Short mmCIF file of C-alpha atoms in Angstrom, two decimals:
data_model
loop_
_atom_site.label_atom_id
_atom_site.label_comp_id
_atom_site.label_asym_id
_atom_site.label_seq_id
_atom_site.Cartn_x
_atom_site.Cartn_y
_atom_site.Cartn_z
CA MET A 1 39.20 48.74 74.87
CA THR A 2 35.54 48.35 74.19
CA THR A 3 33.17 50.77 72.55
CA VAL A 4 29.39 50.91 72.67
CA LYS A 5 29.32 49.18 69.27
CA ASP A 6 31.07 46.09 70.60
CA LYS A 7 28.90 43.07 71.29
CA SER A 8 30.60 42.23 74.59
CA VAL A 9 33.08 43.60 77.14
CA LYS A 10 36.02 42.03 78.89
CA PHE A 11 35.87 41.15 82.58
CA ASP A 12 39.45 42.41 82.89
CA PRO A 13 40.68 45.02 80.40
CA GLY A 14 44.31 44.22 81.24
CA PHE A 15 44.92 44.99 84.92
CA ALA A 16 45.83 41.44 85.96
CA GLN A 17 49.09 41.41 84.00
CA HIS A 18 50.40 44.16 86.27
CA THR A 19 49.54 42.67 89.65
CA THR A 20 50.12 39.67 91.90
CA ILE A 21 48.26 38.17 94.84
CA LEU A 22 49.40 40.39 97.70
CA SER A 23 49.41 37.78 100.47
CA ILE A 24 51.55 35.40 98.39
CA SER A 25 54.03 38.09 97.33
CA LEU A 26 54.45 39.27 100.91
CA SER A 27 54.76 35.74 102.28
CA TYR A 28 57.89 35.19 100.15
CA ILE A 29 59.43 38.42 101.42
CA TYR A 30 58.65 37.70 105.08
CA GLN A 31 59.82 34.07 104.86
CA SER A 32 63.16 35.36 103.66
CA LEU A 33 63.19 38.01 106.39
CA ASN A 34 62.39 35.49 109.12
CA SER A 35 65.16 33.16 107.97
CA PHE A 36 67.60 35.52 109.70
CA LYS A 37 68.11 35.20 113.45
CA ASN A 38 70.14 38.36 113.88
CA PHE A 39 68.11 41.58 114.21
CA GLY A 40 70.69 43.55 112.25
CA GLN A 41 70.36 41.16 109.33
CA LYS A 42 66.57 41.29 109.53
CA LYS A 43 66.71 45.05 109.59
CA MET A 44 68.91 45.14 106.51
CA LYS A 45 66.70 42.64 104.68
CA PHE A 46 63.58 44.66 105.44
CA LYS A 47 65.32 47.84 104.34
CA LEU A 48 66.29 46.23 101.02
CA ASN A 49 62.69 45.09 100.45
CA TYR A 50 60.92 48.16 101.81
CA GLN A 51 60.39 50.03 98.53
CA ASN A 52 59.28 46.83 96.81
CA ILE A 53 56.79 46.13 99.61
CA ILE A 54 55.32 49.61 99.26
CA LYS A 55 55.14 49.20 95.49
CA ILE A 56 53.22 45.90 95.57
CA VAL A 57 50.93 47.07 98.38
CA GLU A 58 50.03 50.31 96.62
CA ASN A 59 49.77 48.58 93.24
CA ASN A 60 47.23 46.24 94.83
CA VAL A 61 45.17 49.30 95.79
CA GLY A 62 45.40 50.45 92.17
CA PHE A 63 44.14 47.07 90.96
CA CYS A 64 41.12 47.25 93.29
CA LEU A 65 40.36 50.78 92.15
CA GLY A 66 40.80 49.73 88.53
CA SER A 67 38.23 46.99 88.99
CA LEU A 68 35.75 49.49 90.43
CA LEU A 69 36.37 52.02 87.66
CA TRP A 70 36.11 49.42 84.91
CA ALA A 71 32.86 48.11 86.36
CA THR A 72 31.49 51.65 86.44
CA TYR A 73 32.55 52.25 82.87
CA ILE A 74 31.14 49.05 81.36
CA LYS A 75 27.91 49.45 83.33
CA SER A 76 27.41 52.71 81.44
CA LEU A 77 27.44 50.88 78.07
CA GLY A 78 24.05 49.23 78.44
CA ASP A 79 23.29 45.55 78.79
CA LEU A 80 26.26 43.71 77.26
CA PRO A 81 27.64 40.20 77.83
CA ILE A 82 30.84 40.01 79.88
CA GLU A 83 33.68 37.90 78.48
CA GLY A 84 36.31 36.04 80.46
CA ASN A 85 34.81 36.07 83.96
CA PRO A 86 36.97 33.46 85.76
CA CYS A 87 34.60 33.38 88.73
CA LEU A 88 31.48 32.49 86.74
CA GLY A 89 29.94 29.23 87.87
CA ASP A 90 31.94 28.95 91.09
CA LYS A 91 30.20 28.36 94.40
CA TYR A 92 30.07 31.57 96.44
CA ASN A 93 31.77 31.52 99.81
CA GLU A 94 31.86 34.98 101.39
CA ALA A 95 34.70 34.20 103.81
CA GLU A 96 36.90 33.00 100.97
CA ALA A 97 35.84 35.81 98.66
CA ILE A 98 36.90 38.58 101.06
CA GLU A 99 39.89 36.84 102.69
CA GLU A 100 42.47 38.48 100.42
CA ILE A 101 40.94 41.95 100.60
CA ASP A 102 40.76 41.72 104.40
CA PHE A 103 44.44 40.81 104.39
CA SER A 104 45.15 43.83 102.18
CA ILE A 105 43.36 46.19 104.55
CA GLU A 106 44.93 44.76 107.70
CA TYR A 107 48.44 44.71 106.26
CA PHE A 108 48.62 48.51 106.30
CA ASP A 109 48.72 48.34 110.13
CA GLN A 110 51.43 45.69 109.91
CA LEU A 111 53.46 47.77 107.47
CA GLU A 112 53.24 50.77 109.78
CA LYS A 113 54.51 48.67 112.72
CA ASP A 114 57.26 46.98 110.71
CA SER A 115 58.60 50.19 109.20
CA LYS A 116 58.77 51.64 112.71
CA TYR A 117 60.38 48.51 114.17
CA TYR A 118 62.97 47.82 111.46
CA LEU A 119 63.62 51.28 110.04
CA GLY A 120 62.63 53.69 112.79
CA GLN A 121 60.37 55.53 110.38
CA THR A 122 56.64 55.78 109.95
CA TYR A 123 54.70 54.59 106.96
CA LYS A 124 51.24 56.10 106.98
CA ALA A 125 48.79 54.87 104.40
CA ASP A 126 46.85 57.46 102.45
CA PRO A 127 43.28 57.29 103.87
CA ALA A 128 42.06 57.06 100.27
CA TYR A 129 43.78 53.66 99.97
CA ILE A 130 41.79 52.23 102.86
CA ARG A 131 38.61 53.73 101.45
CA ILE A 132 39.28 52.12 98.06
CA LEU A 133 39.92 48.70 99.62
CA ASN A 134 36.76 48.91 101.71
CA LEU A 135 34.75 49.90 98.62
CA TYR A 136 36.24 46.97 96.75
CA LYS A 137 35.33 44.63 99.61
CA GLU A 138 31.74 45.90 99.47
CA PHE A 139 31.82 45.51 95.67
CA LEU A 140 32.91 41.85 95.96
CA THR A 141 30.22 41.13 98.54
CA LEU A 142 27.39 42.86 96.65
CA ASN A 143 28.25 40.90 93.51
CA LYS A 144 28.88 37.62 95.36
CA ASN A 145 32.37 37.50 93.87
CA PHE A 146 30.82 37.56 90.36
CA VAL A 147 29.95 33.85 90.38
CA GLU A 148 26.68 34.63 88.56
CA THR A 149 27.63 37.84 86.73
CA LYS A 150 27.14 37.38 83.00
CA THR A 151 26.13 40.87 81.81
CA THR A 152 26.93 44.48 82.59
CA ASN A 153 23.40 45.09 83.85
CA GLU A 154 24.00 42.55 86.62
CA ILE A 155 26.91 44.51 88.08
CA ILE A 156 26.05 46.15 91.41
CA LEU A 157 28.06 49.21 92.44
CA PRO A 158 28.56 50.29 96.08
CA ASP A 159 26.32 53.17 97.17
CA GLU A 160 29.32 55.52 97.28
CA ILE A 161 30.02 54.96 93.60
CA SER A 162 27.85 56.21 90.75
CA VAL A 163 28.12 56.29 86.96
CA PRO A 164 29.31 59.80 86.05
CA SER A 165 28.76 61.96 82.97
CA ASP A 166 29.84 60.86 79.50
CA LYS A 167 32.68 63.40 79.67
CA ASP A 168 33.99 61.89 82.91
CA LEU A 169 33.54 58.36 81.57
CA THR A 170 35.77 59.30 78.63
CA LEU A 171 38.44 60.51 81.06
CA ILE A 172 38.15 57.28 83.07
CA LYS A 173 38.45 55.14 79.95
CA SER A 174 41.50 57.11 78.83
CA LYS A 175 43.19 56.74 82.22
CA ILE A 176 42.45 52.98 82.26
CA GLU A 177 44.06 52.63 78.82
CA GLU A 178 47.06 54.62 80.05
CA VAL A 179 47.73 52.52 83.16
CA ILE A 180 47.31 49.26 81.26
CA GLU A 181 50.19 50.48 79.10
CA THR A 182 52.37 51.83 81.92
CA GLY A 183 51.52 49.33 84.65
CA LYS A 184 51.19 52.22 87.13
CA LEU A 185 47.78 51.20 88.43
CA LEU A 186 47.85 53.60 91.38
CA ASP A 187 47.67 56.51 88.90
CA LEU A 188 43.96 55.65 88.68
CA THR A 189 43.49 57.58 91.94
CA GLU A 190 43.60 60.68 89.72
CA VAL A 191 40.07 59.86 88.51
CA LEU A 192 38.65 58.39 91.73
CA ASP A 193 36.64 61.51 92.56
CA LEU A 194 34.80 61.24 89.24
CA VAL A 195 32.87 58.17 90.44
CA LEU A 196 32.41 58.99 94.11
CA SER A 197 28.83 60.02 94.82
CA LYS A 198 28.58 63.61 95.92
CA GLY A 199 27.99 64.15 99.62
CA LYS A 200 29.41 60.77 100.63
#
């Protein structure tokens, strides 16, 4: 992890190793599911994959939140160069930039329907998850998918997010370090309120 004395900060502190592209991961699961003709077999296949689906969907939320929290943290360090931005120099296409996050938001409705259809039970997403994904979508759009983002000063945060006190930043940094070790990215929701602007 970086400190104020460092000359640069990482674009990703280590979240990517714990996540996959949601649409691709789910496409494999649903291709397998749809290979069965018999409803009973489909039902069993969905049941076997259900906990894994929830895990990757919720982990994706954790990744998006992690990106927001990390951006907030490194923005507090002053004007520092950002290392390892894979988007730098790309041509910005808004439709392409938000395609995956739109899929992530919309899939919660699909998951609710599928859990009802195949399992007879209701999956209801935590409203905070949808809020996080929408904030992340706004974050991507404001920063034009980071195609020109070279320094921490150039990062634009959504209006609902603000840089908190040094004490809270220390807590955020500590939680980021923890989840990078454990891989439990959704645990970052424990510090979400620290960056949400009051009254929003």
